[in-house]
Amino acid sequence: MADATTTSSPFPHNLRHNGSVSRIRIHITTPHAPVHNLGTLSFLPPELVALLLPHLDLLTLSRLRRVNRFALLTINHHPVFALLLHCHPTILRAIFATRASRFITLLSLSSALATTSCATHACDRAAAYLYLPLCHRACGSCIGSSPAYQPLGLITASRSYGLPTQIVEGLPHLFSVPGRYGPRGRYEGRVTRLVDVRSVEERAAEYHGSLARARRFGGMERGLRMRVEEVYAGEEGEGRRWMGVCWVGIPGGEDGDLRTLGMEEGAVEEVDGRVGAIGV
């Protein structure tokens, strides 16, 4: 029988199963007509504005939506955003809940959802999961075993690769949402900043001249740092792999296509990426 910290599940627990994520609400529309326009942006042709919006990150779009009713309607009626808002609200909830929205553009998200293959090197499997720090698809096998999906804590990344904390803070990362994760459904109650390990290694190679030099630098502070292998030892490491992952299915497959997958009722409001339910 499972203990108090784990639950059995046929699929690894991820952000899609998290109750805190599902409680985030997004305001979709307003019953009142707009009074003001987009200000200086209104001098641009609407077609040009429509071309620019997909290149904005989701956090910027979220803030722009709350400028006034005209901005809200302009973004809500954009074809790409409207599709995501109405067909994939769980994915948007997960992105804002983990505060990964500043690293994900509307274009990169829609492109990732439209693909089917795992983005991991040398893997050609169909991928049913979205890895949020880099906004790309990944298969369950790679997430569960590849070193590329071992996100590191801020201090661990800084000490292990000899990088200043300020540099690590600017790399793709997210904040974990308390809940159950991984094949065993282990409960993780602490909010942790998790940094994408590949981004850390690439930046460390630039900073030190090579990845080998970065690792040697980290080795000189062995007494202060926590080794990556220690972070991922046991059940805690197993669950951490799934804290930045959301199940999205495969377009055109048995799980549904891009336009119908994840269709849910309800509207969403982002609270600048922080988890919290607010009134509709």
Tab-separated table of C-alpha atoms in Angstrom:
chain	number	residue	atom	x	y	z
A	1	MET	CA	0.000	0.000	0.000
A	2	ALA	CA	1.284	3.476	-0.869
A	3	ASP	CA	2.495	5.624	2.004
A	4	ALA	CA	1.359	9.157	2.787
A	5	THR	CA	3.849	10.747	0.417
A	6	THR	CA	3.292	8.669	-2.713
A	7	THR	CA	0.404	7.521	-4.877
A	8	SER	CA	0.395	5.044	-7.710
A	9	SER	CA	-0.537	6.196	-11.214
A	10	PRO	CA	-0.331	4.641	-14.689
A	11	PHE	CA	1.339	7.864	-15.905
A	12	PRO	CA	3.944	10.034	-14.152
A	13	HIS	CA	2.351	12.838	-12.176
A	14	ASN	CA	3.068	16.205	-13.760
A	15	LEU	CA	1.668	19.733	-13.807
A	16	ARG	CA	-1.473	18.612	-15.605
A	17	HIS	CA	-2.514	16.623	-12.526
A	18	ASN	CA	-1.748	19.440	-10.072
A	19	GLY	CA	-4.789	20.812	-8.271
A	20	SER	CA	-3.125	24.168	-7.556
A	21	VAL	CA	-2.558	24.703	-11.268
A	22	SER	CA	-6.156	23.879	-12.141
A	23	ARG	CA	-7.436	26.565	-9.738
A	24	ILE	CA	-5.753	29.405	-11.618
A	25	ARG	CA	-8.384	31.401	-13.463
A	26	ILE	CA	-7.852	33.582	-16.514
A	27	HIS	CA	-10.183	36.423	-17.386
A	28	ILE	CA	-11.111	35.907	-21.034
A	29	THR	CA	-13.354	38.801	-22.017
A	30	THR	CA	-15.291	41.836	-20.832
A	31	PRO	CA	-18.959	42.713	-21.394
A	32	HIS	CA	-18.130	46.406	-21.745
A	33	ALA	CA	-17.093	48.153	-24.952
A	34	PRO	CA	-13.556	49.598	-25.103
A	35	VAL	CA	-13.192	53.293	-24.284
A	36	HIS	CA	-9.490	53.782	-25.038
A	37	ASN	CA	-7.259	52.427	-27.787
A	38	LEU	CA	-3.682	51.104	-27.709
A	39	GLY	CA	-2.157	54.559	-27.571
A	40	THR	CA	0.954	54.857	-29.740
A	41	LEU	CA	0.481	51.294	-30.980
A	42	SER	CA	-2.811	52.331	-32.552
A	43	PHE	CA	-0.861	54.243	-35.209
A	44	LEU	CA	0.381	50.895	-36.539
A	45	PRO	CA	-1.747	48.960	-39.036
A	46	PRO	CA	-3.733	46.189	-37.295
A	47	GLU	CA	-2.039	43.641	-39.553
A	48	LEU	CA	1.375	44.692	-38.255
A	49	VAL	CA	0.234	44.486	-34.637
A	50	ALA	CA	-1.060	40.986	-35.342
A	51	LEU	CA	2.359	40.024	-36.725
A	52	LEU	CA	4.169	41.414	-33.680
A	53	LEU	CA	2.085	39.802	-30.917
A	54	PRO	CA	3.295	36.193	-31.428
A	55	HIS	CA	6.875	37.328	-30.799
A	56	LEU	CA	6.058	38.652	-27.319
A	57	ASP	CA	6.582	36.476	-24.272
A	58	LEU	CA	3.475	35.355	-22.427
A	59	LEU	CA	4.210	37.479	-19.362
A	60	THR	CA	4.340	40.613	-21.510
A	61	LEU	CA	1.112	39.601	-23.243
A	62	SER	CA	-0.512	39.033	-19.868
A	63	ARG	CA	0.405	42.518	-18.714
A	64	LEU	CA	-0.617	44.069	-22.030
A	65	ARG	CA	-4.044	42.424	-21.778
A	66	ARG	CA	-4.652	44.287	-18.525
A	67	VAL	CA	-3.804	47.749	-19.893
A	68	ASN	CA	-7.380	48.376	-21.062
A	69	ARG	CA	-10.346	46.655	-22.707
A	70	PHE	CA	-9.118	47.381	-26.221
A	71	ALA	CA	-5.804	45.641	-25.509
A	72	LEU	CA	-7.657	42.730	-23.914
A	73	LEU	CA	-9.900	42.239	-26.938
A	74	THR	CA	-7.037	42.715	-29.401
A	75	ILE	CA	-5.016	39.906	-27.827
A	76	ASN	CA	-7.989	37.656	-27.105
A	77	HIS	CA	-9.051	37.827	-30.760
A	78	HIS	CA	-5.599	37.043	-32.108
A	79	PRO	CA	-6.013	33.634	-33.827
A	80	VAL	CA	-3.046	31.962	-32.115
A	81	PHE	CA	-3.811	33.237	-28.629
A	82	ALA	CA	-7.524	32.514	-29.013
A	83	LEU	CA	-6.744	28.905	-29.966
A	84	LEU	CA	-4.514	28.425	-26.925
A	85	LEU	CA	-6.921	30.180	-24.586
A	86	HIS	CA	-9.939	28.128	-25.590
A	87	CYS	CA	-8.335	24.766	-26.390
A	88	HIS	CA	-5.311	24.602	-24.104
A	89	PRO	CA	-6.081	26.471	-20.857
A	90	THR	CA	-4.273	23.870	-18.728
A	91	ILE	CA	-1.012	24.534	-20.559
A	92	LEU	CA	-1.386	28.283	-20.014
A	93	ARG	CA	-2.198	27.686	-16.349
A	94	ALA	CA	0.931	25.567	-15.922
A	95	ILE	CA	3.138	28.174	-17.580
A	96	PHE	CA	1.868	31.012	-15.401
A	97	ALA	CA	1.789	28.878	-12.246
A	98	THR	CA	5.483	28.055	-12.615
A	99	ARG	CA	6.373	31.641	-13.602
A	100	ALA	CA	7.975	30.376	-16.810
A	101	SER	CA	5.922	32.829	-18.890
A	102	ARG	CA	8.803	35.304	-19.280
A	103	PHE	CA	10.795	32.702	-21.237
A	104	ILE	CA	8.025	31.490	-23.556
A	105	THR	CA	6.709	33.436	-26.535
A	106	LEU	CA	3.315	32.907	-28.095
A	107	LEU	CA	5.031	31.708	-31.274
A	108	SER	CA	7.323	29.202	-29.543
A	109	LEU	CA	4.420	27.706	-27.598
A	110	SER	CA	2.168	27.292	-30.629
A	111	SER	CA	5.066	25.803	-32.613
A	112	ALA	CA	5.832	23.291	-29.869
A	113	LEU	CA	2.204	22.209	-29.646
A	114	ALA	CA	2.027	21.700	-33.406
A	115	THR	CA	4.977	19.287	-33.452
A	116	THR	CA	4.974	15.607	-32.514
A	117	SER	CA	8.607	14.546	-32.121
A	118	CYS	CA	10.753	14.568	-29.004
A	119	ALA	CA	13.277	17.414	-29.126
A	120	THR	CA	15.929	15.414	-27.269
A	121	HIS	CA	19.036	14.702	-29.341
A	122	ALA	CA	18.967	11.339	-31.152
A	123	CYS	CA	15.392	10.583	-30.052
A	124	ASP	CA	12.692	10.087	-32.684
A	125	ARG	CA	9.828	9.033	-30.412
A	126	ALA	CA	6.450	10.729	-30.371
A	127	ALA	CA	6.375	13.226	-27.510
A	128	ALA	CA	3.278	13.751	-25.386
A	129	TYR	CA	4.834	16.135	-22.848
A	130	LEU	CA	5.838	19.793	-22.923
A	131	TYR	CA	9.065	20.683	-21.110
A	132	LEU	CA	8.359	24.216	-19.906
A	133	PRO	CA	11.838	25.712	-19.263
A	134	LEU	CA	12.733	25.399	-22.974
A	135	CYS	CA	9.167	25.083	-24.307
A	136	HIS	CA	9.681	21.973	-26.395
A	137	ARG	CA	8.204	18.517	-26.599
A	138	ALA	CA	9.777	15.540	-24.875
A	139	CYS	CA	8.828	11.901	-24.531
A	140	GLY	CA	8.307	10.237	-21.162
A	141	SER	CA	11.347	8.015	-21.613
A	142	CYS	CA	13.719	10.957	-22.075
A	143	ILE	CA	12.217	12.943	-19.220
A	144	GLY	CA	12.611	9.985	-16.901
A	145	SER	CA	16.185	9.093	-17.828
A	146	SER	CA	18.043	11.785	-19.788
A	147	PRO	CA	20.449	14.095	-17.889
A	148	ALA	CA	19.020	16.943	-19.993
A	149	TYR	CA	15.858	16.891	-17.861
A	150	GLN	CA	17.541	17.208	-14.477
A	151	PRO	CA	16.792	20.841	-13.542
A	152	LEU	CA	19.060	22.269	-10.865
A	153	GLY	CA	18.378	24.517	-7.920
A	154	LEU	CA	19.749	28.051	-8.164
A	155	ILE	CA	22.549	27.584	-5.604
A	156	THR	CA	23.433	24.099	-6.856
A	157	ALA	CA	23.766	25.364	-10.426
A	158	SER	CA	25.853	28.341	-9.340
A	159	ARG	CA	28.292	26.352	-7.207
A	160	SER	CA	28.528	23.269	-9.416
A	161	TYR	CA	29.464	25.266	-12.518
A	162	GLY	CA	31.198	28.258	-10.957
A	163	LEU	CA	28.682	30.828	-12.194
A	164	PRO	CA	27.647	34.030	-10.390
A	165	THR	CA	24.110	33.821	-9.051
A	166	GLN	CA	23.080	36.835	-11.148
A	167	ILE	CA	23.945	34.953	-14.340
A	168	VAL	CA	22.069	31.810	-13.292
A	169	GLU	CA	18.987	33.878	-12.430
A	170	GLY	CA	18.791	35.037	-16.056
A	171	LEU	CA	18.767	31.507	-17.501
A	172	PRO	CA	15.532	29.651	-18.387
A	173	HIS	CA	13.981	28.482	-15.140
A	174	LEU	CA	10.705	28.019	-13.323
A	175	PHE	CA	9.360	27.763	-9.789
A	176	SER	CA	7.963	24.435	-8.679
A	177	VAL	CA	4.315	24.201	-7.664
A	178	PRO	CA	3.595	22.081	-4.564
A	179	GLY	CA	2.002	18.794	-5.548
A	180	ARG	CA	2.685	15.182	-6.521
A	181	TYR	CA	5.220	14.385	-9.219
A	182	GLY	CA	6.817	11.447	-10.957
A	183	PRO	CA	5.763	7.812	-11.441
A	184	ARG	CA	5.339	7.299	-7.688
A	185	GLY	CA	3.422	10.524	-7.156
A	186	ARG	CA	5.744	11.733	-4.413
A	187	TYR	CA	4.455	14.908	-2.752
A	188	GLU	CA	6.771	17.917	-3.041
A	189	GLY	CA	5.631	20.760	-0.812
A	190	ARG	CA	8.518	23.201	-1.066
A	191	VAL	CA	8.629	25.883	-3.760
A	192	THR	CA	12.015	25.624	-5.500
A	193	ARG	CA	13.548	27.577	-8.357
A	194	LEU	CA	14.639	25.017	-10.970
A	195	VAL	CA	17.077	26.007	-13.724
A	196	ASP	CA	17.420	24.144	-17.017
A	197	VAL	CA	20.680	22.193	-16.819
A	198	ARG	CA	21.540	22.504	-20.518
A	199	SER	CA	21.242	26.279	-20.342
A	200	VAL	CA	23.518	26.254	-17.303
A	201	GLU	CA	26.142	24.159	-19.099
A	202	GLU	CA	26.061	26.328	-22.227
A	203	ARG	CA	26.438	29.522	-20.199
A	204	ALA	CA	29.180	27.973	-18.054
A	205	ALA	CA	31.135	26.999	-21.181
A	206	GLU	CA	30.925	30.602	-22.406
A	207	TYR	CA	31.849	32.050	-19.025
A	208	HIS	CA	34.841	29.775	-18.314
A	209	GLY	CA	35.940	29.052	-21.869
A	210	SER	CA	34.897	25.399	-21.801
A	211	LEU	CA	32.550	23.131	-19.886
A	212	ALA	CA	35.496	21.115	-18.553
A	213	ARG	CA	37.013	24.244	-16.984
A	214	ALA	CA	33.649	25.136	-15.465
A	215	ARG	CA	33.388	21.716	-13.838
A	216	ARG	CA	36.951	21.935	-12.532
A	217	PHE	CA	36.126	25.317	-11.027
A	218	GLY	CA	33.111	23.813	-9.316
A	219	GLY	CA	35.228	20.922	-8.070
A	220	MET	CA	37.477	23.337	-6.161
A	221	GLU	CA	34.479	24.224	-3.977
A	222	ARG	CA	33.557	20.626	-3.269
A	223	GLY	CA	33.002	21.360	0.407
A	224	LEU	CA	30.423	24.060	-0.353
A	225	ARG	CA	28.492	22.618	-3.255
A	226	MET	CA	26.005	19.810	-3.623
A	227	ARG	CA	26.854	17.457	-6.432
A	228	VAL	CA	24.277	17.003	-9.180
A	229	GLU	CA	24.337	13.260	-8.559
A	230	GLU	CA	23.366	13.854	-4.919
A	231	VAL	CA	20.468	16.083	-5.919
A	232	TYR	CA	18.953	13.314	-8.037
A	233	ALA	CA	19.546	10.432	-5.674
A	234	GLY	CA	16.389	8.588	-4.624
A	235	GLU	CA	12.708	9.420	-4.998
A	236	GLU	CA	13.121	13.176	-4.550
A	237	GLY	CA	15.216	13.425	-7.701
A	238	GLU	CA	12.739	11.288	-9.605
A	239	GLY	CA	9.911	13.691	-8.821
A	240	ARG	CA	11.957	16.795	-9.590
A	241	ARG	CA	12.275	15.767	-13.237
A	242	TRP	CA	8.505	16.162	-13.645
A	243	MET	CA	8.015	19.505	-11.881
A	244	GLY	CA	8.434	21.477	-15.103
A	245	VAL	CA	6.556	19.074	-17.363
A	246	CYS	CA	2.951	19.211	-18.577
A	247	TRP	CA	1.154	16.484	-20.509
A	248	VAL	CA	-0.236	17.825	-23.809
A	249	GLY	CA	-0.886	14.699	-25.905
A	250	ILE	CA	0.094	14.193	-29.526
A	251	PRO	CA	-1.508	16.222	-32.368
A	252	GLY	CA	-3.459	13.975	-34.718
A	253	GLY	CA	-2.931	10.955	-32.496
A	254	GLU	CA	-5.277	8.951	-30.349
A	255	ASP	CA	-5.128	11.611	-27.659
A	256	GLY	CA	-6.609	14.276	-29.930
A	257	ASP	CA	-5.381	16.925	-32.301
A	258	LEU	CA	-4.087	20.444	-31.799
A	259	ARG	CA	-7.510	22.063	-31.901
A	260	THR	CA	-9.388	19.695	-29.603
A	261	LEU	CA	-6.734	18.497	-27.172
A	262	GLY	CA	-7.282	19.684	-23.629
A	263	MET	CA	-10.599	21.429	-24.320
A	264	GLU	CA	-11.859	22.546	-20.946
A	265	GLU	CA	-14.485	24.775	-19.482
A	266	GLY	CA	-13.642	27.872	-17.526
A	267	ALA	CA	-11.641	31.009	-18.013
A	268	VAL	CA	-8.194	31.928	-16.765
A	269	GLU	CA	-6.542	34.967	-15.140
A	270	GLU	CA	-2.778	35.111	-14.777
A	271	VAL	CA	-1.509	36.714	-11.598
A	272	ASP	CA	1.900	37.665	-13.035
A	273	GLY	CA	2.827	34.033	-12.863
A	274	ARG	CA	1.921	33.409	-9.232
A	275	VAL	CA	-0.421	30.621	-8.256
A	276	GLY	CA	-3.677	31.825	-6.833
A	277	ALA	CA	-7.374	31.642	-7.517
A	278	ILE	CA	-9.310	34.855	-7.969
A	279	GLY	CA	-12.921	35.597	-8.642
A	280	VAL	CA	-14.327	35.207	-12.129
